[in-house]
Short mmCIF file of C-alpha atoms and ligand atoms in Angstrom, two decimals:
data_model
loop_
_atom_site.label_atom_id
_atom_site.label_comp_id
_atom_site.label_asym_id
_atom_site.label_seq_id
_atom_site.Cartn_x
_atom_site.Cartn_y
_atom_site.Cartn_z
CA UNK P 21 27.59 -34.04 -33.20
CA UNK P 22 25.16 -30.91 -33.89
CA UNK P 23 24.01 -32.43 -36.49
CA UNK P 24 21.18 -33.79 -34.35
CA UNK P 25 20.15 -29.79 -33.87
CA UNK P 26 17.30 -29.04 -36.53
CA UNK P 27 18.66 -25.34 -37.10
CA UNK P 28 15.77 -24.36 -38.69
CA UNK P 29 13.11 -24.87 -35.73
CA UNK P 30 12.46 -22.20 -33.66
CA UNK P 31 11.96 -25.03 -31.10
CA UNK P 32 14.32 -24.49 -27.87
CA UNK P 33 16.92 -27.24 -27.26
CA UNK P 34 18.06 -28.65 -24.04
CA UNK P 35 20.22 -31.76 -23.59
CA UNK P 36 22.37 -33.85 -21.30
CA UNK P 37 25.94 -33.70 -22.05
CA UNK P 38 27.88 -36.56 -21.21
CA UNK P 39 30.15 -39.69 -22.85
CA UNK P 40 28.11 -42.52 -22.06
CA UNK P 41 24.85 -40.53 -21.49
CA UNK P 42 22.12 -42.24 -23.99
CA UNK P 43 20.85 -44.40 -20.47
CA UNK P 44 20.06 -40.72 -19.00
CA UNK P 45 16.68 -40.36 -17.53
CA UNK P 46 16.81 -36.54 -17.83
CA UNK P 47 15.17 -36.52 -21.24
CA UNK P 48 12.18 -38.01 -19.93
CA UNK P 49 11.28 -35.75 -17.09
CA UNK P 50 12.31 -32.32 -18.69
CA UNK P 51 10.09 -33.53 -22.06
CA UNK P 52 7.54 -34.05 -20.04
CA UNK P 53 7.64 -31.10 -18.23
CA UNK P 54 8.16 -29.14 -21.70
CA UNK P 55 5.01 -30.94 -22.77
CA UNK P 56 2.67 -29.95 -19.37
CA UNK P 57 3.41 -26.33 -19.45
CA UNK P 58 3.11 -26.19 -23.44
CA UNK P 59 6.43 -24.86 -23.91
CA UNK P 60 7.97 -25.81 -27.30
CA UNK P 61 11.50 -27.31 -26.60
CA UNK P 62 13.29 -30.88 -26.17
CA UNK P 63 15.42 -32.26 -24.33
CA UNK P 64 18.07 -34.53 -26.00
CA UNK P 65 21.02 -36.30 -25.46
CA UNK P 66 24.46 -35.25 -26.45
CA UNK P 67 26.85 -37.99 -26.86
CA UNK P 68 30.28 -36.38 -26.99
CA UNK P 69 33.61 -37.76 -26.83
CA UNK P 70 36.49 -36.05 -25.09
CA UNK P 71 37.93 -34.81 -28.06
CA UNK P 72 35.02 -32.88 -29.01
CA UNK P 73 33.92 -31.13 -25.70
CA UNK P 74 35.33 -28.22 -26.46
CA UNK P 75 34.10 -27.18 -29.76
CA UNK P 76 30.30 -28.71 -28.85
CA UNK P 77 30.84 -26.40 -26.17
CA UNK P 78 31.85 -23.00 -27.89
CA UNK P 79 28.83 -24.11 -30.47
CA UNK P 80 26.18 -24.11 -28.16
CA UNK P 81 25.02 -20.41 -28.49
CA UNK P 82 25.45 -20.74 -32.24
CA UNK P 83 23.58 -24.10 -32.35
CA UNK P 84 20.73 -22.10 -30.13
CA UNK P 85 20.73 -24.62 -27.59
CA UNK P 86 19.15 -23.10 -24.48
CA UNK P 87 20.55 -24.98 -21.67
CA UNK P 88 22.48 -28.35 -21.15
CA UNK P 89 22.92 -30.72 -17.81
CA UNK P 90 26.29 -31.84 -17.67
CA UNK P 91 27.09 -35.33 -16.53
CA UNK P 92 29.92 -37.99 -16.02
CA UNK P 93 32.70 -37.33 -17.21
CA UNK P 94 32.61 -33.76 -18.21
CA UNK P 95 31.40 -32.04 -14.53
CA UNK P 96 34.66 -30.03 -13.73
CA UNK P 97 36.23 -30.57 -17.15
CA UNK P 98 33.43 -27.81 -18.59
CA UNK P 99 34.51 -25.10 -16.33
CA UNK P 100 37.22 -23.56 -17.94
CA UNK P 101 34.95 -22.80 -20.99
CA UNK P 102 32.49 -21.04 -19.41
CA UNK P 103 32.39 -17.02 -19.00
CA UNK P 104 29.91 -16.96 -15.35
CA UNK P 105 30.30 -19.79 -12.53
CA UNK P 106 27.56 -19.47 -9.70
CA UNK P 107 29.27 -19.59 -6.27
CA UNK P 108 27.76 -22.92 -5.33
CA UNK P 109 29.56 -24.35 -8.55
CA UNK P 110 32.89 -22.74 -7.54
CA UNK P 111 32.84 -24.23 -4.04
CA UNK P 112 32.13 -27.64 -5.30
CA UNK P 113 34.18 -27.36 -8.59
CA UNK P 114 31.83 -29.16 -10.90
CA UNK P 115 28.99 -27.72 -12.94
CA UNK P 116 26.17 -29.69 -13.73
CA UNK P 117 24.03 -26.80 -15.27
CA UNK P 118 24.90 -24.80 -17.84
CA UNK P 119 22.28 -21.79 -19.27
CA UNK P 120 22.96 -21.10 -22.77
CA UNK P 121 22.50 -17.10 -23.98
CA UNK P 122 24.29 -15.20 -26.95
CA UNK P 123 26.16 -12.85 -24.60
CA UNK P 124 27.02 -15.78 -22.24
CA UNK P 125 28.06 -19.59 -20.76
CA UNK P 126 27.02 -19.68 -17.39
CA UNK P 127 27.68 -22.65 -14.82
CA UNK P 128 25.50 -24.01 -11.94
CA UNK P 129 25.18 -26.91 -9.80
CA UNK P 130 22.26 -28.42 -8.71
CA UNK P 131 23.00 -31.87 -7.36
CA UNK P 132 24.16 -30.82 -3.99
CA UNK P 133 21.35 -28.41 -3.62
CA UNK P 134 18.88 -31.67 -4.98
CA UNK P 135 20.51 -33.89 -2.07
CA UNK P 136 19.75 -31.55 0.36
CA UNK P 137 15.93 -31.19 -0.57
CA UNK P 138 15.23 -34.73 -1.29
CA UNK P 139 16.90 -35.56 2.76
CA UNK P 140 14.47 -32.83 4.27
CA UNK P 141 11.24 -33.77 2.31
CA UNK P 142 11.89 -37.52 2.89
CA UNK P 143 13.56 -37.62 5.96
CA UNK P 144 12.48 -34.59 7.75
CA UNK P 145 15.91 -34.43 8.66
CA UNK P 146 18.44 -31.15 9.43
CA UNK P 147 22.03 -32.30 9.29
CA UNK P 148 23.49 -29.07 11.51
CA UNK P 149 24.79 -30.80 14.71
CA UNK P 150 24.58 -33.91 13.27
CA UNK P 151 27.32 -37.09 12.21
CA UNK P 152 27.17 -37.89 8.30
CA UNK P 153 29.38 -40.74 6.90
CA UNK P 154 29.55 -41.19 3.03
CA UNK P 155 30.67 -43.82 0.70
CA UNK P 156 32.69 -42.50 -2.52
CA UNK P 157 35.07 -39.86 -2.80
CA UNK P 158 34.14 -38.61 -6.86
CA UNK P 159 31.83 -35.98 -8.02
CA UNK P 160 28.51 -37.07 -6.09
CA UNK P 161 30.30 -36.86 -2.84
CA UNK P 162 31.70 -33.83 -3.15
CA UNK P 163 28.39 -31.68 -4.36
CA UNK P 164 26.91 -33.45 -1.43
CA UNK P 165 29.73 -32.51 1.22
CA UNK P 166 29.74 -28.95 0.87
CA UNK P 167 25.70 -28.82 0.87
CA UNK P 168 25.73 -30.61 4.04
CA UNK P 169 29.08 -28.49 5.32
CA UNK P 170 26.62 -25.26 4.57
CA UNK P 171 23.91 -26.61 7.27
CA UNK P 172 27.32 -27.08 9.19
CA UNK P 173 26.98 -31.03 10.71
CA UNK P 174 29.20 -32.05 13.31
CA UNK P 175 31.11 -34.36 11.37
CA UNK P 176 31.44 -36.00 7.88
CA UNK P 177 33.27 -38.57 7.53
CA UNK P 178 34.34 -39.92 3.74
CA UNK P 179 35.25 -43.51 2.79
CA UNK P 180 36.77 -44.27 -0.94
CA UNK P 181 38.72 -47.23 -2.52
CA UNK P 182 40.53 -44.59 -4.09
CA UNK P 183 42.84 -43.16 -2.07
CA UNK P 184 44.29 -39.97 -3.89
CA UNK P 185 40.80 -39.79 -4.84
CA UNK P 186 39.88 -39.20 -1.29
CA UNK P 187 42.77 -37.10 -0.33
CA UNK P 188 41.53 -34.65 -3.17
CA UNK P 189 38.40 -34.65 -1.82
CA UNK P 190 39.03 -33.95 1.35
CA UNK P 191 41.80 -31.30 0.59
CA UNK P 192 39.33 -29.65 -1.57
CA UNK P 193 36.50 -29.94 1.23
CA UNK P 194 38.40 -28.93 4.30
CA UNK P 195 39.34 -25.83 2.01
CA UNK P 196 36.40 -24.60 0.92
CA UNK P 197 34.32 -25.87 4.03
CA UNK P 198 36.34 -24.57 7.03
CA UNK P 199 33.61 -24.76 9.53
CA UNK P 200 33.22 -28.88 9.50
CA UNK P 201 35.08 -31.53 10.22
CA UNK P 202 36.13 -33.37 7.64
CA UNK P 203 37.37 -37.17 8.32
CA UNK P 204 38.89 -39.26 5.79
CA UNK P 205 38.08 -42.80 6.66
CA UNK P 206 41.12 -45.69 5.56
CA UNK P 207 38.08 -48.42 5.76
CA UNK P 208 34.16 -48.85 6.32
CA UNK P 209 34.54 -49.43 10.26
CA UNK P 210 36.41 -45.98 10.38
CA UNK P 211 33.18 -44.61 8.91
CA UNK P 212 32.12 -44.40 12.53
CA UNK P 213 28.48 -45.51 10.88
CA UNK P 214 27.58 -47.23 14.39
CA UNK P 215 27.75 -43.72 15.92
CA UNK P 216 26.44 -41.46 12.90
CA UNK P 217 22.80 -39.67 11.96
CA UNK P 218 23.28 -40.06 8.01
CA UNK P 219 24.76 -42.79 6.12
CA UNK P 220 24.90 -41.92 1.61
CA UNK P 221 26.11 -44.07 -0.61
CA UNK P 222 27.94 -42.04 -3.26
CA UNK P 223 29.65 -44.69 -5.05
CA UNK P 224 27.85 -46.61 -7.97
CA UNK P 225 28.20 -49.80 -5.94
CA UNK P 226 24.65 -51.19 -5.79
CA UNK P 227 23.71 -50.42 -9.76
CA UNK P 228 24.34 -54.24 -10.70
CA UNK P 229 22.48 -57.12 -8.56
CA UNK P 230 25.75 -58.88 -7.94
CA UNK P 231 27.31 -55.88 -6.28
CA UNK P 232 28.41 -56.38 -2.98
CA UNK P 233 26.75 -55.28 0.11
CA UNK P 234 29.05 -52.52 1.23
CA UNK P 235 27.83 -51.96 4.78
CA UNK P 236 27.98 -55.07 6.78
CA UNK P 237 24.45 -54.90 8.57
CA UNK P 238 26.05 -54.70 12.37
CA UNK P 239 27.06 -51.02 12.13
CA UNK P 240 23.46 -50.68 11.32
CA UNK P 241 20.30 -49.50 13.87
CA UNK P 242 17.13 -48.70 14.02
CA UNK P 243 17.37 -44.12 13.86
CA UNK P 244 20.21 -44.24 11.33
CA UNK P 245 18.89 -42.58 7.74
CA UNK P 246 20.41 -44.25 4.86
CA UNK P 247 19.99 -42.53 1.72
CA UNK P 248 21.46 -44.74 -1.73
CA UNK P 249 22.05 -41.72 -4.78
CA UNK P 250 21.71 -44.52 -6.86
CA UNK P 251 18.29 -44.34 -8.34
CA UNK P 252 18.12 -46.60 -11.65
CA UNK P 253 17.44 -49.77 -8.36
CA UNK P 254 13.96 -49.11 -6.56
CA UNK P 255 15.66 -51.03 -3.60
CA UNK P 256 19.76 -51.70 -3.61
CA UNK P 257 20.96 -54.25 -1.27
CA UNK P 258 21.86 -51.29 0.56
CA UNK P 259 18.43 -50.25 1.11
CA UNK P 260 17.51 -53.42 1.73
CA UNK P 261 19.65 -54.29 4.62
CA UNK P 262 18.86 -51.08 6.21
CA UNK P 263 15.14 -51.45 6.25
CA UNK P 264 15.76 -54.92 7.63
CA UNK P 265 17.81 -53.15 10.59
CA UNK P 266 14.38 -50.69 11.39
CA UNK P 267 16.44 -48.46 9.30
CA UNK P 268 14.85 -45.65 7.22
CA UNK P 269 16.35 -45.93 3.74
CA UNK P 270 15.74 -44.66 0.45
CA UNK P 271 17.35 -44.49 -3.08
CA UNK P 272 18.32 -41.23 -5.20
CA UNK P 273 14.92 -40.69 -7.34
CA UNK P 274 14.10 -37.68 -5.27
CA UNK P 275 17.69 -35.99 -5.72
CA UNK P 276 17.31 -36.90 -9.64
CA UNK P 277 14.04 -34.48 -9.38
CA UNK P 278 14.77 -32.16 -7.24
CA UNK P 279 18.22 -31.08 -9.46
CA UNK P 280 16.35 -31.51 -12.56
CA UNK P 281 13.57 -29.09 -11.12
CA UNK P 282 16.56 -26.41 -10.35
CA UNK P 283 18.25 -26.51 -13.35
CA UNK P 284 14.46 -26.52 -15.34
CA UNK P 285 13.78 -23.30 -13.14
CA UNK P 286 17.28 -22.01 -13.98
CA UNK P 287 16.60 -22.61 -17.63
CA UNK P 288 13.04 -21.20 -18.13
CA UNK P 289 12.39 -19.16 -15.11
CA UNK P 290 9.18 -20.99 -14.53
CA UNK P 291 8.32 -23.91 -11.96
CA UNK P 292 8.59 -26.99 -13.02
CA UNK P 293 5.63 -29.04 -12.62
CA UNK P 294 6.91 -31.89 -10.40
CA UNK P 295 4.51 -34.78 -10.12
CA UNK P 296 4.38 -34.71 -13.97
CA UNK P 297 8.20 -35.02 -13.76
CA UNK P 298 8.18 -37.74 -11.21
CA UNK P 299 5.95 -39.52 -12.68
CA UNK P 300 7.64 -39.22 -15.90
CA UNK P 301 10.69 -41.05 -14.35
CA UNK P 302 8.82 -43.68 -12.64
CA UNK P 303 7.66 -44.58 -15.60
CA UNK P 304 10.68 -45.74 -16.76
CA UNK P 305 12.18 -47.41 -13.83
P1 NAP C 407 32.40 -41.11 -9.38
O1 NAP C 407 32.91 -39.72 -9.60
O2 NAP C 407 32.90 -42.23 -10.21
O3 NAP C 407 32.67 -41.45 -7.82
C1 NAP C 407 32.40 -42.70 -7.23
C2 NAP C 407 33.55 -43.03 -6.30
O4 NAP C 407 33.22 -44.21 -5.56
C3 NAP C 407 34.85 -43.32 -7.05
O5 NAP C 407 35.90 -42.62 -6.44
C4 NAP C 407 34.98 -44.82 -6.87
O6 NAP C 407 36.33 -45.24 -6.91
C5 NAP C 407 34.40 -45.01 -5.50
N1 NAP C 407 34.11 -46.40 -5.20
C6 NAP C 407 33.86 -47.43 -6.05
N2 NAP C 407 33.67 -48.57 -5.36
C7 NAP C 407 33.80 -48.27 -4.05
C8 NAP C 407 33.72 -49.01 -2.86
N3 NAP C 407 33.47 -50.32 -2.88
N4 NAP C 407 33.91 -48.38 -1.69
C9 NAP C 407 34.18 -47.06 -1.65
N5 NAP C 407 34.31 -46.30 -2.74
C10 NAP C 407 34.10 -46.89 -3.94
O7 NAP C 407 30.81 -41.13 -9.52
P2 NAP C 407 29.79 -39.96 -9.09
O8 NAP C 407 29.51 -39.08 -10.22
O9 NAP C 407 30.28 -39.36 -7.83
O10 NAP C 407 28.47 -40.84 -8.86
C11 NAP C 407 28.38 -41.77 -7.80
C12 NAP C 407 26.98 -42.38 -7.77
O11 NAP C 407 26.02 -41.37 -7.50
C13 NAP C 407 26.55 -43.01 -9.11
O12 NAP C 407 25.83 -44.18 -8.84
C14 NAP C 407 25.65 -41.96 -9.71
O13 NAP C 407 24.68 -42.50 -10.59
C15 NAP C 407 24.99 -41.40 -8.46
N6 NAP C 407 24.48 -40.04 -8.65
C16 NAP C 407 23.16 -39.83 -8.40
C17 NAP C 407 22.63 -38.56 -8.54
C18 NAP C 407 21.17 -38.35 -8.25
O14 NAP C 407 20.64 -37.31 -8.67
N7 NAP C 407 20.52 -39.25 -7.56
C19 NAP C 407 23.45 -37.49 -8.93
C20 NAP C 407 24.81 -37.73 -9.17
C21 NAP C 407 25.32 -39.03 -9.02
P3 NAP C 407 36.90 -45.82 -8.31
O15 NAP C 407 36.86 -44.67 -9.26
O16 NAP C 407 38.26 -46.29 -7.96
O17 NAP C 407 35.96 -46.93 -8.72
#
């Protein structure tokens, strides 16, 4: 697994952890943005199966990797090896950042905070007061709850297949998020969508062209935001079928970019140079 590490290079390393990760776009923006600001590092991908988290993990310092993004399915497994967790991490209970030094491991998460950048620059939109329904129950949807329960909405209400999946998440949200609302939805109609401000798909339902359409189009109208996190589709059906309502809809490029741009700043301390990193992923898409 380190193998990949040249030891010898006084180059910095960065990587995305994950088992699958080799279809991560992260390499390409943070490369790019290693390239622009002539910083000598790369960002690669670290393959690791579940049997071998743990000592990649307690090799990173001594492998002098720098920093690593953490991805499917190792977000709230990593915790319990690191020695710092940043409060945002702890109240979502995933880390998807992780800064590398001799003396310590410590944990971030920049998803939620992504999310919540990408809706204002896009949308314009401020989610205090306001009625959010989401689609998925798993890690996405809860980095994105308790950003949105920090601008305190009125309501969010959560729809999964997965029904312990949902009760977890709302028994973790309503207890780290006491000021909101929390609704746990048994079907798509009891989304309330009709009657709600926000509507984000946090499932991956809408990677593959013959996915359903998971919103039947008459809970949609024209003032209702609709923001996909997918972002490897320019335009899900999703998308799609909102626009066609007068909807404003868009897909999860922006949230890609605005977490990689935290954890980049996290990492180096400098700003990340952002078009460069857009562009970077559009290229690829
Ligand atoms: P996850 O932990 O697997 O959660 C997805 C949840 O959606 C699962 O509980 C899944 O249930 C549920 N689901 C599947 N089909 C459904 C349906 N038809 N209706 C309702 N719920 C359904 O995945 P995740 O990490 O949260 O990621 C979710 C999506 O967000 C992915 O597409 C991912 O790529 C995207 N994402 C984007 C960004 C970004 O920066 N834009 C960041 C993170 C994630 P089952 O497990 O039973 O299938």
């Amino acid at each position: 697994m380190m193998n990949t590490v040249n030891r010898q290079s006084s180059k910095q390393i960065y990587g995305v952890l994950g088992y699958p990760a080799k279809h991560s776009l992260s390499p390409l923006m943070h490369n790019a943005a290693f390239k622009a600001l002539g910083i000598n590092a790369e960002y690669k991908i670290f393959e690791v199966e579940p049997s071998d988290l743990e000592n990649f993990i307690q090799l990173l310092s001594k492998e002098k990797i720098s920093g690593i993004n953490v991805t499917i399915p190792y977000k709230e497994k990593v915790i319990s090896f690191l020695d710092v967790i940043s409060a945002e991490a702890k109240l979502i209970a995933a880390v998807n950042t992780i800064k590398v030094s001799e003396a310590k491991l410590e944990g971030f998460n920049t998803d939620g905070e992504g999310f919540l950048r990408d809706i204002s620059e896009v949308f314009d939109f401020n989610p205090t007061g306001k009625a959010i329904a989401i689609l998925g129950a798993g890690g996405a949807a809860k980095s994105v709850s308790v950003y949105l329960a920090k601008t305190t909405p009125k309501k969010i209400a959560i729809y999964d297949v997965d029904k312990i999946k949902l009760k977890g998440c709302l028994g973790h949200l309503n207890d780290c998020c006491k000021a909101v609302e929390f609704i746990a939805a048994g079907s798509i109609e009891e989304l309330g969508i009709e009657e709600s401000d926000l509507l984000v798909n946090a499932t991956p339902i809408g990677m593959k062209e013959t996915d359903p359409l998971l919103v039947d189009k008459k809970f949609m109208r024209k003032g209702l935001l609709v923001y996909d996190l997918i972002y490897h589709v320019q335009e899900t059906k999703l998308i799609r079928a909102a626009r066609e309502k007068g909807c404003l809809a868009t897909n999860g490029l922006g949230m890609l970019l605005a977490q990689g741009e935290l954890s980049f700043k996290i990492w180096t301390g400098r700003n990340p140079p952002r078009e460069i990193m857009r562009q970077a992923l559009l290229a690829a898409l």
